[in-house]
Coordinates of C-alpha atoms in Angstrom, one line a residue:
M549 CA -3.3 -5.6 28.4
M550 CA 0.0 -3.7 28.6
A551 CA 0.4 0.3 29.6
L552 CA -3.6 1.0 29.4
D553 CA -2.9 4.4 31.6
R554 CA -0.8 4.9 28.9
A555 CA -2.8 5.3 26.4
P556 CA -5.2 7.1 27.1
H557 CA -6.7 7.9 23.4
L558 CA -6.1 3.3 22.7
S559 CA -10.2 1.8 22.6
W560 CA -9.9 -1.8 23.5
H561 CA -13.4 -3.5 21.1
A562 CA -12.2 -6.8 21.7
G563 CA -10.1 -9.0 24.1
V564 CA -7.3 -10.2 23.2
A565 CA -4.8 -10.8 26.0
P566 CA -1.7 -12.1 26.6
G567 CA -0.3 -15.6 24.3
D568 CA -3.7 -15.4 22.8
L569 CA -1.9 -14.8 19.2
R570 CA 0.7 -17.2 17.5
S571 CA 4.0 -15.0 16.5
P572 CA 1.8 -11.9 15.3
I573 CA 3.3 -9.7 13.0
L574 CA 1.7 -6.1 12.5
L575 CA 1.8 -3.8 9.4
A576 CA 1.9 -0.7 9.5
A577 CA 0.4 1.3 6.9
F578 CA -1.1 5.7 6.8
E579 CA -3.0 7.2 4.1
G580 CA -0.5 10.8 3.5
W581 CA 2.9 11.0 2.5
N582 CA 4.3 7.7 2.5
D583 CA 1.0 5.9 0.5
A584 CA 1.5 6.2 -3.4
G585 CA -0.8 5.3 -4.9
E586 CA -2.2 3.7 -2.0
A587 CA -0.3 1.6 -2.7
S588 CA 0.5 0.9 1.0
S589 CA -2.6 1.9 2.8
S590 CA -4.6 -1.2 0.0
A591 CA -1.7 -3.8 0.9
A592 CA -3.1 -3.9 4.3
R593 CA -6.6 -4.0 4.7
Y594 CA -5.9 -6.3 1.3
L595 CA -5.1 -8.8 4.0
R596 CA -6.5 -7.1 6.3
D597 CA -9.6 -8.4 4.1
H598 CA -8.5 -12.1 3.0
Y599 CA -8.5 -13.1 6.6
E600 CA -11.8 -11.4 7.9
A601 CA -9.6 -9.2 10.7
E602 CA -11.6 -8.2 13.3
H603 CA -11.4 -4.9 14.8
V604 CA -10.0 -5.4 17.5
A605 CA -9.3 -1.0 18.8
T606 CA -9.2 2.3 17.7
I607 CA -6.1 4.9 18.6
E608 CA -8.8 7.8 18.4
A609 CA -8.6 10.4 16.3
E610 CA -9.2 13.8 18.1
E611 CA -5.7 14.8 19.7
F612 CA -3.8 14.3 16.2
F613 CA -5.5 15.3 13.6
D614 CA -5.9 18.8 12.9
F615 CA -9.7 18.3 11.7
T616 CA -8.8 21.3 8.7
V617 CA -6.3 19.2 7.1
A618 CA -7.2 15.8 7.7
R619 CA -10.7 16.2 7.2
P620 CA -13.3 13.9 8.3
N621 CA -16.2 12.3 5.8
V622 CA -19.7 11.9 6.1
C623 CA -21.4 8.3 5.5
L624 CA -24.8 6.7 5.7
D625 CA -24.4 3.9 6.9
V626 CA -26.3 0.4 6.3
D627 CA -29.7 1.9 7.5
D628 CA -29.3 4.6 5.5
V629 CA -27.9 6.6 8.7
R630 CA -26.1 9.6 8.6
R631 CA -22.9 9.8 10.5
I632 CA -19.5 10.5 10.9
V633 CA -15.6 8.8 9.9
W634 CA -13.0 10.5 11.6
P635 CA -9.5 9.4 10.7
S636 CA -9.4 7.3 12.9
T637 CA -6.4 4.2 13.5
S638 CA -7.4 1.4 13.7
L639 CA -5.8 -2.0 13.7
H640 CA -7.8 -6.0 13.2
V641 CA -5.9 -9.3 14.2
A642 CA -6.7 -12.0 12.0
R643 CA -6.0 -15.5 13.0
I644 CA -4.2 -17.6 10.3
P645 CA -4.0 -21.2 11.3
D646 CA -1.6 -22.9 8.5
A647 CA 0.9 -20.7 9.2
S648 CA 3.4 -19.8 12.2
H649 CA 1.9 -16.3 12.3
D650 CA -1.1 -14.2 13.2
L651 CA -1.2 -11.4 12.0
V652 CA -2.0 -6.9 13.0
C653 CA -3.1 -4.8 11.0
A654 CA -2.7 -0.8 11.7
I655 CA -3.9 0.9 8.9
G656 CA -4.5 5.2 9.6
Y657 CA -3.6 7.9 8.6
E658 CA -0.2 9.8 8.9
P659 CA -1.1 12.2 12.1
Q660 CA -0.3 15.4 11.8
L661 CA 0.2 16.4 15.5
R662 CA 1.5 14.4 19.0
W663 CA 3.5 12.2 16.9
R664 CA 5.7 11.4 20.4
T665 CA 2.1 10.6 21.5
F666 CA 0.6 8.6 18.7
V667 CA 3.4 6.0 18.6
D668 CA 3.7 5.8 22.3
H669 CA -0.1 4.5 21.9
M670 CA 1.3 2.8 18.8
A671 CA 4.2 0.8 20.7
V672 CA 2.1 0.2 24.1
A673 CA -0.5 -1.6 21.5
A674 CA 2.5 -3.7 19.9
E675 CA 3.4 -4.7 23.4
A676 CA 0.0 -6.0 24.1
L677 CA -0.4 -7.9 21.1
D678 CA 3.0 -9.3 22.1
A679 CA 3.8 -8.7 17.8
S680 CA 7.2 -10.8 17.2
L681 CA 7.8 -8.6 14.5
V682 CA 6.9 -5.3 13.1
C683 CA 6.5 -4.0 9.2
T684 CA 5.7 -0.4 8.8
V685 CA 5.2 -0.1 4.2
G686 CA 5.0 2.7 2.3
A687 CA 5.4 3.5 -1.3
L688 CA 6.7 6.5 -3.0
L689 CA 6.6 8.4 -5.6
T690 CA 10.0 7.8 -8.3
D691 CA 11.4 7.3 -11.7
V692 CA 10.1 3.7 -12.8
P693 CA 7.9 2.8 -15.7
H694 CA 5.4 1.9 -15.6
T695 CA 5.4 -0.7 -17.7
R696 CA 8.1 -3.1 -15.9
P697 CA 8.1 -4.7 -11.9
T698 CA 7.0 -3.1 -9.9
Q699 CA 10.1 -2.8 -7.5
V700 CA 9.9 -2.9 -3.6
Y701 CA 13.1 -2.5 -0.9
G702 CA 13.4 -3.7 2.3
G703 CA 15.2 -2.3 5.0
T704 CA 15.5 -3.1 8.6
D705 CA 18.8 -2.2 11.8
D706 CA 18.2 -5.5 12.4
R707 CA 21.6 -7.4 11.3
A708 CA 20.3 -10.9 11.6
L709 CA 16.6 -9.9 10.3
A710 CA 18.4 -8.6 7.9
A711 CA 19.7 -11.6 6.6
R712 CA 16.8 -13.4 7.6
L713 CA 14.6 -11.9 5.6
D714 CA 16.5 -10.5 3.1
L715 CA 16.4 -7.0 3.9
S716 CA 19.1 -3.8 3.4
P717 CA 20.9 -3.1 6.2
S718 CA 19.2 1.1 7.1
T719 CA 21.6 4.0 6.9
Y720 CA 19.9 6.3 6.3
E721 CA 20.0 9.9 8.5
G722 CA 17.6 12.2 7.8
P723 CA 14.0 13.8 7.0
T724 CA 11.6 10.9 7.9
G725 CA 7.9 10.6 7.4
I726 CA 5.5 9.0 11.0
V727 CA 6.9 5.5 9.8
G728 CA 10.6 6.1 10.3
V729 CA 9.4 7.9 14.3
L730 CA 6.9 5.1 15.4
A731 CA 10.0 1.8 13.5
A732 CA 12.5 4.1 16.4
E733 CA 10.3 4.5 18.6
L734 CA 9.6 0.6 18.6
R735 CA 13.0 -0.8 18.5
D736 CA 14.0 0.9 21.3
R737 CA 11.8 -0.8 22.7
G738 CA 13.4 -3.5 22.1
L739 CA 10.2 -4.2 19.4
S740 CA 11.6 -5.9 15.7
V741 CA 11.1 -4.2 13.0
A742 CA 10.6 -3.6 8.7
S743 CA 10.2 -0.8 6.8
F744 CA 8.4 -1.7 3.5
W745 CA 8.6 1.2 0.2
A746 CA 7.1 -0.1 -3.6
S747 CA 8.2 2.6 -6.1
V748 CA 4.9 4.3 -8.2
P749 CA 6.3 6.9 -10.8
T750 CA 5.8 10.6 -10.7
Y751 CA 3.9 10.5 -14.5
V752 CA 0.1 8.8 -12.4
P753 CA 1.1 10.7 -9.0
N754 CA -2.7 10.7 -8.4
V755 CA -4.0 7.2 -9.3
P756 CA -5.0 3.9 -6.8
S757 CA -1.0 1.6 -8.6
P758 CA -3.4 -2.0 -7.8
K759 CA 0.7 -2.6 -9.1
A760 CA 2.3 -2.1 -7.0
T761 CA -0.8 -3.0 -3.7
L762 CA 0.2 -6.1 -5.4
A763 CA 4.1 -6.3 -5.3
L764 CA 4.3 -5.0 -1.6
V765 CA 1.7 -8.0 -1.1
E766 CA 3.7 -10.7 -3.1
R767 CA 6.9 -9.5 -0.9
L768 CA 4.9 -9.1 2.4
A769 CA 3.6 -12.7 2.2
R770 CA 6.7 -13.4 2.8
V771 CA 7.5 -12.6 5.5
L772 CA 4.7 -14.1 6.9
E773 CA 4.8 -16.9 4.9
V774 CA 1.4 -17.6 4.0
D775 CA -0.3 -18.3 0.0
V776 CA -2.0 -15.3 -0.2
P777 CA -4.8 -15.8 -4.1
R778 CA -3.6 -12.4 -5.7
T779 CA -6.1 -13.2 -8.6
D780 CA -7.9 -10.1 -8.3
L781 CA -5.4 -8.8 -7.6
Q782 CA -3.8 -9.0 -10.6
I783 CA -6.5 -8.1 -12.7
G784 CA -6.5 -4.6 -12.1
S785 CA -2.5 -4.4 -11.6
D786 CA -3.8 -5.4 -16.4
D787 CA -5.8 -3.1 -16.3
Y788 CA -3.8 0.2 -14.6
E789 CA -0.8 -1.2 -17.3
E790 CA -3.1 -0.7 -20.4
K791 CA -4.8 2.9 -19.2
V792 CA -1.6 4.2 -18.3
S793 CA 0.0 3.3 -21.5
T794 CA -3.3 4.5 -23.2
L795 CA -2.9 7.7 -21.7
V796 CA 1.5 8.1 -22.4
A797 CA 0.3 7.2 -25.9
E798 CA -1.8 10.3 -26.6
D799 CA 1.0 12.5 -25.5
E800 CA 4.5 12.2 -27.6
D801 CA 7.0 14.4 -24.9
T802 CA 5.2 12.2 -21.8
S803 CA 5.4 9.0 -24.1
D804 CA 9.5 10.1 -24.3
Y805 CA 9.8 9.9 -21.2
V806 CA 9.1 7.3 -20.1
R807 CA 11.0 5.0 -23.3
Q808 CA 13.7 6.1 -22.1
L809 CA 13.2 5.5 -18.0
E810 CA 12.2 1.6 -19.6
A811 CA 15.8 2.0 -21.5
D812 CA 17.5 3.3 -18.3
F813 CA 15.2 0.3 -16.0
D814 CA 16.5 -2.2 -18.8
E815 CA 20.1 -1.0 -18.4
E816 CA 20.4 -1.0 -15.1
A817 CA 20.3 -4.3 -12.9
S818 CA 16.3 -4.7 -11.6
D819 CA 17.1 -6.9 -8.5
D820 CA 19.8 -4.1 -7.1
P821 CA 18.8 -2.8 -3.8
D822 CA 20.8 0.0 -4.0
R823 CA 18.9 2.4 -6.7
L824 CA 16.2 1.6 -5.0
V825 CA 17.3 2.6 -1.0
A826 CA 18.8 5.6 -2.8
E827 CA 15.6 6.6 -4.4
V828 CA 14.1 6.1 -1.0
E829 CA 16.3 7.8 1.4
D830 CA 16.2 10.9 -1.9
F831 CA 12.5 11.1 -1.5
L832 CA 12.4 11.8 2.7
R833 CA 14.9 14.1 2.3
N834 CA 12.5 15.9 -0.5
Q835 CA 9.3 16.7 1.9
P836 CA 7.5 19.3 2.1
G837 CA 8.5 21.9 4.5
T838 CA 12.3 19.2 5.5

């Protein structure tokens, strides 16, 4: 491992020597304001669980969280022993035999404190694992109907990477979250970075969105060049759409609003990235405290 003295809050649980992984791609997803409908964290967990990834490292919580905001959870383990689960960031590694890339999933909560120290720890982990590409994953609330395909925006500052992965060049200037700070730090260290955002309807803000999760998994599978079974996600997506439609039908104003969203969506080119790019940028600018 590299420069671990710079990352005292990064604990390694399993040895992964440089060169052990084949051109690994690191996915980073954080619960919080950039995880609408829990879509991005659920997508990363889905891939982690599908490939039975091994837990190799943890960025401990103590230095990076205000526990009155991000509270720890009490749970019972398999022996019914009560234990505390802290809001840390875990890294899991999966070897994918038939693919060109192995997979690293970094999943956690957006920290409240010491962001520069936190992203330095993330960068040390990415360098230690020889990540060939880092993909930050997010989801945002936007004016889209739940009855239409979920749009996923992919962006990068790397023009060659944009051409290879069919991404949009990033020109955003303004406030950002931990994924933006992480991306900037990794780019400064010479790593390739791409960002992926899924859109979630504003009128179902507090409901998990398997439909957005499915869209992210499909997009990330293309980046990984793998074929991931998605039957469970598709069933969940269909059930989500049906249940939301039932709730919408119970309120005339909401029904009218959704019909207008559908008309607007259908009038625009669904594969036009500019609209979603603008919505991602507006979302970042209009967060509380910015």
